[in-house]
Coordinates of N, CA and C in Angstrom, one line a residue:
M1442 N -4.7 9.7 46.0 CA -5.7 9.3 47.1 C -4.6 8.6 47.4
R1443 N -4.8 8.4 48.5 CA -4.6 7.0 49.5 C -4.6 6.9 49.2
G1444 N -4.6 5.3 49.6 CA -5.1 4.3 49.6 C -6.1 4.0 48.8
T1445 N -6.0 4.4 47.9 CA -6.5 3.9 46.2 C -6.2 1.9 45.5
D1446 N -6.1 1.3 45.2 CA -5.5 0.8 45.0 C -6.2 0.9 43.2
N1447 N -5.1 0.7 42.3 CA -4.7 1.0 40.7 C -5.6 0.6 40.1
A1448 N -5.9 -1.3 40.1 CA -7.5 -1.7 39.5 C -8.4 -1.3 39.9
T1449 N -8.7 -0.1 40.6 CA -10.0 -0.3 41.2 C -10.5 1.3 40.0
L1450 N -9.2 1.5 39.3 CA -9.6 3.0 38.5 C -9.3 2.7 37.2
R1451 N -8.9 1.7 36.8 CA -9.1 1.1 35.3 C -10.3 0.3 34.9
R1452 N -11.2 1.3 33.2 CA -11.6 1.0 33.6 C -11.8 -0.6 32.6
P1453 N -12.7 -1.3 32.6 CA -12.4 -2.7 32.3 C -12.9 -3.3 30.6
R1454 N -12.0 -3.8 30.1 CA -11.7 -3.9 28.5 C -12.1 -4.6 27.8
M1455 N -12.8 -3.8 26.6 CA -13.8 -4.0 25.5 C -14.5 -6.3 25.2
T1456 N -14.6 -6.1 25.2 CA -14.2 -8.3 25.0 C -14.6 -8.7 23.3
P1457 N -14.2 -9.2 23.0 CA -14.1 -9.2 21.4 C -15.9 -9.5 21.5
E1458 N -16.3 -9.8 21.5 CA -17.4 -10.0 21.6 C -18.5 -8.8 21.3
R1459 N -17.8 -8.2 22.7 CA -18.6 -6.4 22.8 C -18.0 -6.1 21.2
A1460 N -16.4 -5.6 21.2 CA -15.6 -5.0 20.3 C -16.5 -5.1 18.4
M1461 N -17.4 -6.5 18.5 CA -17.7 -7.5 17.0 C -19.3 -6.8 16.7
E1462 N -20.0 -6.9 18.3 CA -21.8 -6.2 17.9 C -21.3 -4.0 18.0
L1463 N -20.2 -3.6 18.4 CA -19.8 -2.3 17.8 C -19.9 -3.0 16.9
L1464 N -19.1 -2.9 16.4 CA -18.8 -2.2 14.3 C -19.8 -3.5 13.0
T1465 N -20.3 -4.6 14.2 CA -22.0 -5.0 13.8 C -22.5 -3.6 13.0
G1466 N -23.1 -2.7 14.6 CA -23.6 -1.9 15.1 C -23.4 -0.1 13.4
A1467 N -22.1 0.2 13.4 CA -21.3 0.5 12.8 C -22.1 0.3 11.4
M1468 N -21.4 -1.5 11.3 CA -21.6 -1.1 9.8 C -23.1 -1.6 8.9
D1469 N -24.2 -1.7 10.3 CA -25.7 -1.8 9.8 C -26.2 0.1 9.5
L1470 N -25.2 0.6 10.2 CA -25.8 1.7 10.0 C -25.0 2.7 8.9
L1471 N -24.1 2.9 8.8 CA -23.5 2.8 7.3 C -24.5 2.8 5.8
R1472 N -24.3 1.3 5.8 CA -24.8 0.8 5.4 C -26.3 2.0 5.0
E1473 N -26.9 2.0 5.9 CA -28.2 2.8 6.5 C -27.7 4.3 5.3
V1474 N -27.0 4.7 5.7 CA -27.5 6.1 6.1 C -25.8 6.4 4.8
G1475 N -24.9 6.1 5.2 CA -23.4 6.7 3.9 C -22.9 7.4 4.6
Y1476 N -21.4 6.7 4.3 CA -20.0 7.3 5.2 C -20.3 8.9 5.4
E1477 N -20.7 9.0 4.4 CA -21.2 10.8 5.1 C -21.8 11.4 5.7
D1478 N -23.2 10.5 5.9 CA -23.8 10.9 7.5 C -23.7 10.3 8.4
L1479 N -21.8 8.9 7.7 CA -22.2 8.8 9.0 C -21.3 9.6 10.6
S1480 N -21.1 9.4 11.6 CA -20.7 10.1 12.8 C -20.7 9.1 14.4
M1481 N -19.8 9.4 14.6 CA -20.0 9.0 15.8 C -21.1 9.0 16.8
D1482 N -21.3 9.4 17.2 CA -22.6 10.1 17.4 C -23.7 9.2 17.3
L1483 N -24.5 8.7 16.3 CA -24.7 7.8 15.2 C -24.6 6.2 15.6
V1484 N -23.3 6.7 15.2 CA -23.2 5.1 16.3 C -23.1 4.6 17.2
A1485 N -23.0 6.0 18.2 CA -23.2 5.3 19.6 C -24.6 5.3 19.8
A1486 N -24.8 6.0 19.8 CA -27.1 5.7 20.4 C -26.9 4.8 19.2
R1487 N -27.3 3.7 18.2 CA -26.7 3.1 17.5 C -26.9 1.7 18.2
V1488 N -25.5 1.5 18.9 CA -24.8 0.5 19.7 C -25.0 0.5 21.4
R1489 N -25.3 1.3 21.8 CA -26.3 1.7 23.3 C -24.4 1.4 24.2
C1490 N -23.6 3.0 23.7 CA -22.0 2.7 24.6 C -22.9 5.0 24.5
S1491 N -21.3 5.4 25.0 CA -21.0 5.9 25.2 C -19.4 6.0 24.0
K1492 N -19.4 7.6 23.9 CA -18.5 7.5 22.3 C -16.8 7.8 23.8
A1493 N -17.2 7.7 23.7 CA -15.7 7.9 24.8 C -14.8 6.4 24.9
T1494 N -16.6 5.1 24.7 CA -16.3 4.5 24.2 C -15.9 3.4 22.8
L1495 N -16.6 3.8 22.0 CA -15.9 4.1 21.1 C -14.6 5.0 20.3
Y1496 N -14.1 6.0 21.0 CA -13.4 7.0 20.5 C -12.2 5.9 21.0
R1497 N -12.0 5.3 21.9 CA -11.1 5.1 23.1 C -10.3 3.8 21.5
P1498 N -10.9 2.4 20.9 CA -10.6 1.5 20.3 C -9.9 1.9 18.6
W1499 N -10.7 3.3 18.3 CA -10.9 3.4 16.8 C -11.2 5.8 17.0
P1500 N -10.0 6.3 17.0 CA -10.4 7.3 17.0 C -11.1 8.1 16.2
G1501 N -11.7 7.5 15.6 CA -12.4 8.1 14.3 C -13.6 7.5 13.4
K1502 N -14.3 8.9 12.3 CA -15.1 7.3 12.2 C -14.8 6.5 11.1
R1503 N -13.6 7.1 9.6 CA -12.9 6.7 9.1 C -12.1 5.1 9.6
S1504 N -11.6 5.6 10.7 CA -10.6 3.9 12.0 C -11.6 3.2 11.4
L1505 N -13.3 3.5 12.7 CA -14.8 2.9 13.0 C -14.6 2.4 11.5
S1506 N -15.2 3.4 10.1 CA -15.6 2.2 9.2 C -15.3 1.4 8.5
A1507 N -13.2 1.3 8.8 CA -12.8 0.5 7.7 C -12.2 -0.7 9.0
A1508 N -12.1 -0.8 10.5 CA -12.3 -1.9 11.5 C -13.8 -2.9 10.4
A1509 N -15.0 -2.0 10.7 CA -16.8 -2.3 10.6 C -15.8 -3.4 9.6
L1510 N -15.5 -2.4 8.2 CA -15.9 -3.2 6.8 C -15.1 -4.2 7.3
Y1511 N -13.9 -4.6 7.4 CA -12.7 -5.9 8.1 C -13.5 -7.0 8.7
A1512 N -14.0 -6.6 9.2 CA -14.6 -6.9 10.5 C -15.6 -7.7 10.0
T1513 N -16.2 -7.4 9.5 CA -17.6 -8.1 8.7 C -17.7 -8.6 7.2
R1514 N -16.2 -8.8 6.9 CA -16.7 -9.2 5.3 C -16.3 -10.7 5.7
P1515 N -17.2 -11.2 4.4 CA -17.7 -12.8 4.0 C -17.3 -13.1 4.2
G1516 N -15.5 -13.6 4.7 CA -14.8 -14.4 4.5 C -13.3 -14.0 4.5
K1517 N -12.2 -14.4 4.8 CA -11.5 -14.5 5.4 C -10.4 -15.1 4.0
A1518 N -10.1 -13.4 2.6 CA -9.5 -14.3 1.3 C -8.5 -15.2 1.2
E1519 N -7.5 -14.8 2.2 CA -6.0 -16.7 2.9 C -7.0 -17.9 3.0
E1520 N -7.8 -17.6 3.5 CA -8.7 -19.1 3.8 C -9.1 -19.5 2.6
I1521 N -9.9 -19.2 1.1 CA -10.1 -19.2 -0.6 C -8.6 -19.2 -1.2
N1522 N -8.8 -21.1 -1.7 CA -7.9 -22.2 -2.0 C -8.4 -22.5 -2.7
T1523 N -8.5 -23.1 -3.9 CA -9.8 -23.8 -5.3 C -8.2 -24.2 -5.8
G1524 N -7.3 -23.5 -5.8 CA -6.6 -24.4 -6.5 C -5.3 -23.5 -8.3
T1525 N -6.1 -22.5 -7.9 CA -6.6 -21.2 -9.2 C -6.9 -20.4 -8.7
L1526 N -5.9 -18.9 -9.5 CA -6.2 -17.9 -8.7 C -8.0 -17.3 -9.9
R1527 N -8.4 -17.2 -10.8 CA -9.0 -17.8 -11.2 C -10.5 -17.9 -10.6
G1528 N -10.3 -19.7 -10.3 CA -11.3 -20.1 -8.8 C -11.8 -19.1 -7.1
D1529 N -10.0 -18.9 -7.4 CA -10.7 -17.8 -5.7 C -11.2 -16.6 -5.3
L1530 N -10.4 -15.6 -6.8 CA -11.1 -15.2 -7.1 C -13.4 -15.3 -7.9
L1531 N -13.4 -16.1 -8.0 CA -15.1 -16.6 -8.2 C -15.4 -16.8 -6.8
T1532 N -14.8 -16.8 -6.2 CA -15.5 -17.8 -5.6 C -16.2 -16.3 -4.6
M1533 N -14.8 -15.4 -4.0 CA -14.3 -14.6 -3.4 C -15.3 -13.1 -3.8
V1534 N -16.1 -13.3 -5.1 CA -17.3 -12.1 -5.9 C -18.5 -13.4 -5.2
E1535 N -18.6 -14.7 -5.3 CA -19.9 -15.6 -5.2 C -20.8 -14.8 -3.9
L1536 N -19.0 -15.4 -2.9 CA -19.0 -14.5 -1.2 C -20.0 -13.1 -1.2
L1537 N -19.5 -12.5 -1.5 CA -19.8 -10.6 -1.4 C -20.9 -10.3 -2.5
A1538 N -21.5 -11.5 -3.1 CA -22.6 -11.4 -3.7 C -24.4 -11.9 -2.7
S1539 N -23.6 -12.7 -2.3 CA -24.5 -13.3 -1.6 C -24.2 -12.6 -0.5
Q1540 N -23.8 -11.8 0.0 CA -23.4 -11.5 2.1 C -24.4 -10.0 1.6
A1541 N -24.2 -8.9 -0.7 CA -24.3 -8.3 -0.7 C -26.2 -8.3 -1.0
E1542 N -26.8 -10.4 -1.1 CA -27.7 -10.4 -1.1 C -29.1 -10.6 0.0
R1543 N -28.1 -10.7 1.3 CA -28.4 -10.5 2.1 C -28.5 -10.0 2.6
T1544 N -27.7 -8.5 2.8 CA -27.4 -7.2 3.4 C -28.8 -6.4 2.6
R1545 N -29.3 -6.3 1.3 CA -29.9 -5.1 0.8 C -31.0 -5.9 0.4
G1546 N -31.0 -7.2 0.0 CA -33.1 -7.9 -0.3 C -32.4 -7.7 -1.4
C1547 N -31.7 -7.7 -2.0 CA -31.9 -7.6 -3.7 C -30.8 -8.9 -4.4
S1548 N -32.0 -9.1 -5.7 CA -30.8 -10.4 -5.5 C -30.3 -10.5 -7.4
P1549 N -29.8 -10.3 -7.6 CA -28.0 -10.8 -9.1 C -29.3 -10.5 -10.7
R1550 N -28.2 -10.3 -10.7 CA -28.8 -10.4 -12.3 C -29.3 -11.0 -12.8

């Protein structure tokens, strides 16, 4: 194509906010249907994007699921420092339990 500027042919980069929306939607769907029934088609429909938008950063269900799990984790382990390994582990378990309680609506036994 003569006279076409290369910049006009490029796709805009996905913003971090949009990437987080996609990962959060994928995580919600993963919770609802499970890994076996999760598909890129279902995620694309849920988050209202094309499959190409999903496949660009994540080559498949496995990498999308891993990214969604990582992005929606309750806290970063390296940010927890109670002074002891036991305290750090207990804090992480408490964070995980509170997240599970919020997302599932269940109460601890």
